Each structure stands twice: as C-alpha cells, then as structure tokens.
Amino acid sequence: MMMNRRTFSKTLLVGAATALVATHAGLAAATPPKARNVVLVHGLFADGSCWTEVIALLQARGLNCTAVQNPLTTLPDAVAAARRILDRQDGPTVFVGHSFSGMILTEAGVHPNVSSLVYVAARAPDAGEDYAALAKTYPTPPATAGIVFDGDEGRLTEEAFLRDFGGDLPEARARVLYAVQQPFQKVLLNGKTSNAAWRSKPSYYAVSTQDGTINPDLQRFMARRMGAKAIELESSHLSLISHPNEIAELILEAAGQS
C-alpha cells in the first residue's frame, strides 16, 4: 500500500520516539562498567559533609570517594568545580548528586571519566530545559516557602529545614546540619544545562517519597524520562543521611560492584 508524505512522517516520528525510549531503557538495564571511583556533589542548604555516612560505607567496600565542595555561586562555577575533581580520577567514575546538584550531573556527566550517574532526590533537566517551569507543573513543595534571601544570598529557615528538608532525621542531627548549611547565590537558580548526560550514561535514581523539597511525583517523572534504574525510599529530602545504606547500595550497583 502506498504511504502518503504525512503518514510517512508520522511513522518516522513514532519510530524515533520508540527508539529513544528503548535506548534509555537499554542504558538503565545494561551492566555499568566496573568503577572504583565515586565523586559526590551536594545541593543547596548543605556542604560536602552531608555525604559522610555514605562515604564511610563506600570506603569500607574499597571505593575511592571524593566529595565536591559546590561553591553555590553560579551553575558554570559549580560545574567547573566538579569537572576539576572528575579530571583527577584515574578511571571509570560514578558521579553522584543530591538535590540541586543533579543539574551538575546532567551538565558535567558527559565527562569521559564518568561511567554512570546516580541522582538522589535530584533535579534532572533535559538539555536547555527550564527546570523551574518544569517544577511548576507539579504542586509546589512546602520547603519553597521557607527560602529567605539576604540580598542575593539565599538560605532555608530553621523551621523549614527541620520540617521540610530533613523531616525524618533526629532533631538534634537536623539542627547540626542546619548550622552548617551554606548560603547560595540567587543567580545560581537561573542556570540551564546545555548537556543531558543521562541520555548517554547508565543512570540511577533514588526517589524520596516523603520529600518536602522536590515533589516526589516530579522525581518519578524525571527518573522515568531518563530511563533510570529507580528505587523509592520512605524518606525526607535527605535520604543520603536517613537511608545511607540504601543509597550506598545503589551507588555500588552503579559501580558494577553490587
């Protein structure tokens, strides 16, 4: 049967979309290259010490871990800081990010040393995508109302930090984390990625089902879109602290060592 031009074009589009989904699913299902290096990046309202519990578990399994101290100034600055650490790795490296630092994974994860990506309740935009616009298509999480600015410097109030950021942590532990939170520059939130590393690297995602900072359904959407191997944890936004064993196991899987 003869096919007109419109039908032919639709067939091509459907075929391309199917191939894209299949490619992402294939990446998620594929066994990642074995890696002994892990680079971890923190998000807003935190510093590199938030990875302490996870790092200890990974080091006990023989992995070489480095936590990036995200400058929280601009997205290019943050990406450059991560790339400097990735440059120093001596082989395949699992690149791990929490929260805002998913932007950094998405942009810098195309680095040749990166063998797989692990998003922990993290942003995962597409190349050039307006993440803020994407997030607005889901109900606004309560932590958003707790962000305050001193000029261009933003931070989370103590009430919002304890309730909406680390709500499943012991209060004494959450107060310590609140005391060491690093302020961020407002311009940081305007950055857009030019890459989408998850389109070409095996990707993993830990969804926090009780998250008051990034909507859990938005997390699920991003995980599905990237074709990630996803797990769900009954956790606040800080699953890396309240569920370090599960996060460490996901990283080990991404390192081909589970």
XYZ file of C-alpha atoms in Angstrom:
258
model
C 0.000 0.000 0.000
C 1.301 3.446 -0.915
C 2.085 5.735 2.041
C 1.477 9.488 1.724
C 4.013 12.015 2.980
C 2.117 12.848 6.213
C 1.708 9.185 7.169
C 5.352 8.540 6.379
C 6.450 11.473 8.565
C 4.299 10.258 11.473
C 5.762 6.784 11.109
C 9.264 8.222 11.291
C 8.412 10.242 14.427
C 6.847 7.275 16.206
C 9.801 5.129 15.265
C 12.262 7.717 16.548
C 10.391 8.105 19.849
C 10.247 4.343 20.322
C 13.943 4.050 19.598
C 14.717 6.813 22.126
C 12.744 5.086 24.897
C 14.344 1.763 24.021
C 17.803 3.336 24.119
C 17.205 4.807 27.585
C 15.761 1.529 28.855
C 18.758 -0.287 27.449
C 21.153 2.041 29.232
C 19.336 1.516 32.527
C 19.314 -2.262 32.132
C 22.922 -2.544 30.968
C 25.583 -3.567 33.448
C 27.671 -0.439 34.008
C 31.462 -0.535 33.705
C 33.146 -1.546 36.943
C 34.298 1.585 38.749
C 36.362 2.167 41.879
C 35.949 5.956 41.954
C 32.946 7.893 43.236
C 32.521 11.669 43.041
C 29.656 13.084 45.113
C 28.143 16.559 44.904
C 25.867 18.290 47.422
C 22.976 20.607 46.688
C 21.531 23.730 48.279
C 21.388 24.243 52.049
C 24.289 21.795 52.557
C 28.006 21.170 52.149
C 30.186 18.173 51.288
C 29.904 16.742 54.804
C 26.326 15.638 54.096
C 27.820 12.610 52.306
C 29.780 11.438 55.375
C 27.695 8.352 56.180
C 27.537 7.208 52.555
C 31.255 7.777 52.012
C 32.166 5.648 55.042
C 30.106 2.747 53.666
C 31.658 3.023 50.207
C 35.199 3.291 51.554
C 34.603 0.109 53.547
C 33.953 -1.580 50.194
C 37.227 -0.308 48.753
C 35.940 2.610 46.684
C 37.824 5.871 46.294
C 35.449 8.728 47.212
C 35.679 12.479 46.753
C 33.041 15.000 47.835
C 32.937 18.190 45.775
C 32.538 21.419 47.705
C 29.929 23.058 45.488
C 30.547 26.849 45.523
C 26.779 27.582 45.171
C 27.529 30.753 43.198
C 26.649 30.122 39.544
C 25.957 26.940 37.597
C 29.140 27.368 35.484
C 31.189 27.768 38.692
C 29.603 24.652 40.193
C 30.160 22.622 37.015
C 33.796 23.765 36.834
C 34.402 22.689 40.446
C 33.021 19.227 39.686
C 34.985 18.893 36.445
C 38.246 19.607 38.256
C 37.548 16.645 40.550
C 36.469 14.421 37.649
C 39.702 15.287 35.818
C 41.690 13.852 38.730
C 40.010 10.434 38.693
C 42.144 7.582 37.360
C 39.421 5.579 35.620
C 35.681 4.902 35.472
C 33.833 7.057 37.990
C 30.325 7.010 39.404
C 29.056 10.599 39.519
C 26.517 11.139 42.310
C 24.399 14.211 43.031
C 21.767 15.248 45.542
C 19.035 17.816 45.027
C 20.188 20.867 43.021
C 23.454 19.141 42.084
C 21.501 16.977 39.667
C 21.966 19.995 37.397
C 25.722 19.479 37.720
C 25.451 15.743 36.966
C 23.363 16.481 33.911
C 25.845 19.051 32.585
C 29.236 17.653 33.643
C 28.309 13.970 33.472
C 29.368 13.811 29.819
C 32.959 13.856 31.126
C 34.850 10.832 29.728
C 35.706 9.547 33.215
C 32.035 9.293 34.191
C 30.779 5.725 33.773
C 27.350 6.138 35.393
C 25.131 8.694 37.122
C 23.262 8.438 40.426
C 20.590 11.035 41.168
C 19.479 11.239 44.817
C 16.193 13.175 45.051
C 17.812 15.382 42.438
C 16.985 17.685 39.571
C 17.405 16.044 36.162
C 16.623 18.545 33.413
C 16.945 17.935 29.718
C 19.433 19.986 27.713
C 18.303 23.618 27.653
C 15.204 22.883 29.714
C 13.806 25.456 32.141
C 13.750 23.372 35.321
C 11.725 25.962 37.245
C 8.997 25.807 34.584
C 9.022 22.005 34.725
C 8.748 22.044 38.526
C 5.738 24.386 38.349
C 3.748 21.695 36.550
C 3.645 19.842 39.897
C 2.345 21.048 43.292
C 4.833 23.358 44.990
C 6.681 21.578 47.818
C 6.469 23.251 51.257
C 10.210 23.984 51.574
C 9.927 26.609 48.827
C 8.096 28.934 51.213
C 10.959 28.588 53.693
C 13.646 30.072 51.445
C 14.689 33.560 52.576
C 17.101 35.991 50.953
C 19.537 38.498 52.389
C 20.083 40.485 49.219
C 21.147 37.897 46.641
C 22.126 35.289 49.237
C 19.541 32.584 49.911
C 19.121 30.093 52.718
C 16.470 27.932 54.361
C 14.863 28.956 57.648
C 15.431 26.676 60.615
C 11.745 25.729 60.775
C 11.647 24.748 57.091
C 14.983 22.934 57.355
C 13.813 20.768 60.263
C 10.303 20.131 58.906
C 10.587 20.126 55.092
C 14.240 19.385 54.327
C 15.279 16.820 56.925
C 11.964 15.906 58.488
C 12.808 12.255 59.176
C 16.106 12.979 60.945
C 16.514 13.175 64.715
C 16.011 16.828 65.602
C 19.475 17.168 67.170
C 21.089 15.864 63.960
C 18.982 18.136 61.783
C 19.933 21.175 63.884
C 23.626 20.449 63.354
C 23.074 20.223 59.600
C 21.117 23.463 59.681
C 24.037 25.158 61.448
C 26.477 24.233 58.638
C 24.194 24.967 55.654
C 25.917 27.063 53.012
C 24.048 30.045 51.524
C 23.579 30.146 47.754
C 23.538 32.985 45.262
C 20.187 33.759 43.619
C 21.764 33.715 40.137
C 22.549 30.018 40.649
C 18.849 29.232 40.162
C 18.843 30.787 36.683
C 21.339 28.357 35.171
C 20.337 25.954 32.396
C 22.175 22.868 31.252
C 23.457 22.549 27.700
C 24.006 18.781 28.050
C 21.811 15.907 29.199
C 24.363 13.337 30.331
C 21.615 10.879 31.278
C 20.883 10.418 27.589
C 24.237 8.680 27.090
C 25.242 7.270 30.507
C 23.653 4.496 32.633
C 21.541 6.326 35.205
C 20.091 5.521 38.625
C 17.595 7.473 40.715
C 16.615 7.359 44.399
C 13.159 8.862 44.877
C 12.282 10.262 48.317
C 8.575 9.560 48.780
C 8.148 11.950 51.752
C 10.126 14.784 50.172
C 9.102 18.324 51.112
C 11.731 19.968 48.908
C 11.336 18.355 45.448
C 7.906 16.949 44.665
C 8.106 13.109 44.700
C 5.964 12.837 41.562
C 8.356 15.185 39.765
C 11.207 12.922 40.865
C 9.349 9.900 39.475
C 8.738 11.712 36.186
C 12.428 12.608 35.783
C 13.523 9.075 36.658
C 11.127 7.579 34.085
C 12.105 10.083 31.425
C 15.782 9.226 31.720
C 15.078 5.503 31.802
C 16.840 5.267 35.156
C 17.017 2.240 37.413
C 14.928 3.736 40.216
C 14.343 2.908 43.858
C 11.876 4.546 46.241
C 12.704 5.336 49.849
C 10.229 6.415 52.509
C 12.401 9.396 53.271
C 12.658 13.147 53.565
C 14.780 15.062 51.066
C 17.885 13.965 52.999
C 17.772 10.262 52.148
C 21.570 10.248 51.887
C 21.593 10.804 55.667
C 18.461 8.976 56.819
C 18.984 5.987 54.463
C 22.753 5.810 53.852
C 22.811 2.033 53.419
C 20.269 2.070 50.598
C 21.987 4.994 48.872
C 25.385 3.295 49.190
C 23.966 0.076 47.709
C 22.543 1.996 44.742
C 25.953 3.603 44.156
C 27.652 0.203 44.378
C 25.224 -1.101 41.758
C 26.082 1.867 39.527
C 29.757 0.984 40.076
C 29.168 -2.587 38.910
C 30.016 -3.869 42.388
C 26.687 -4.837 43.915
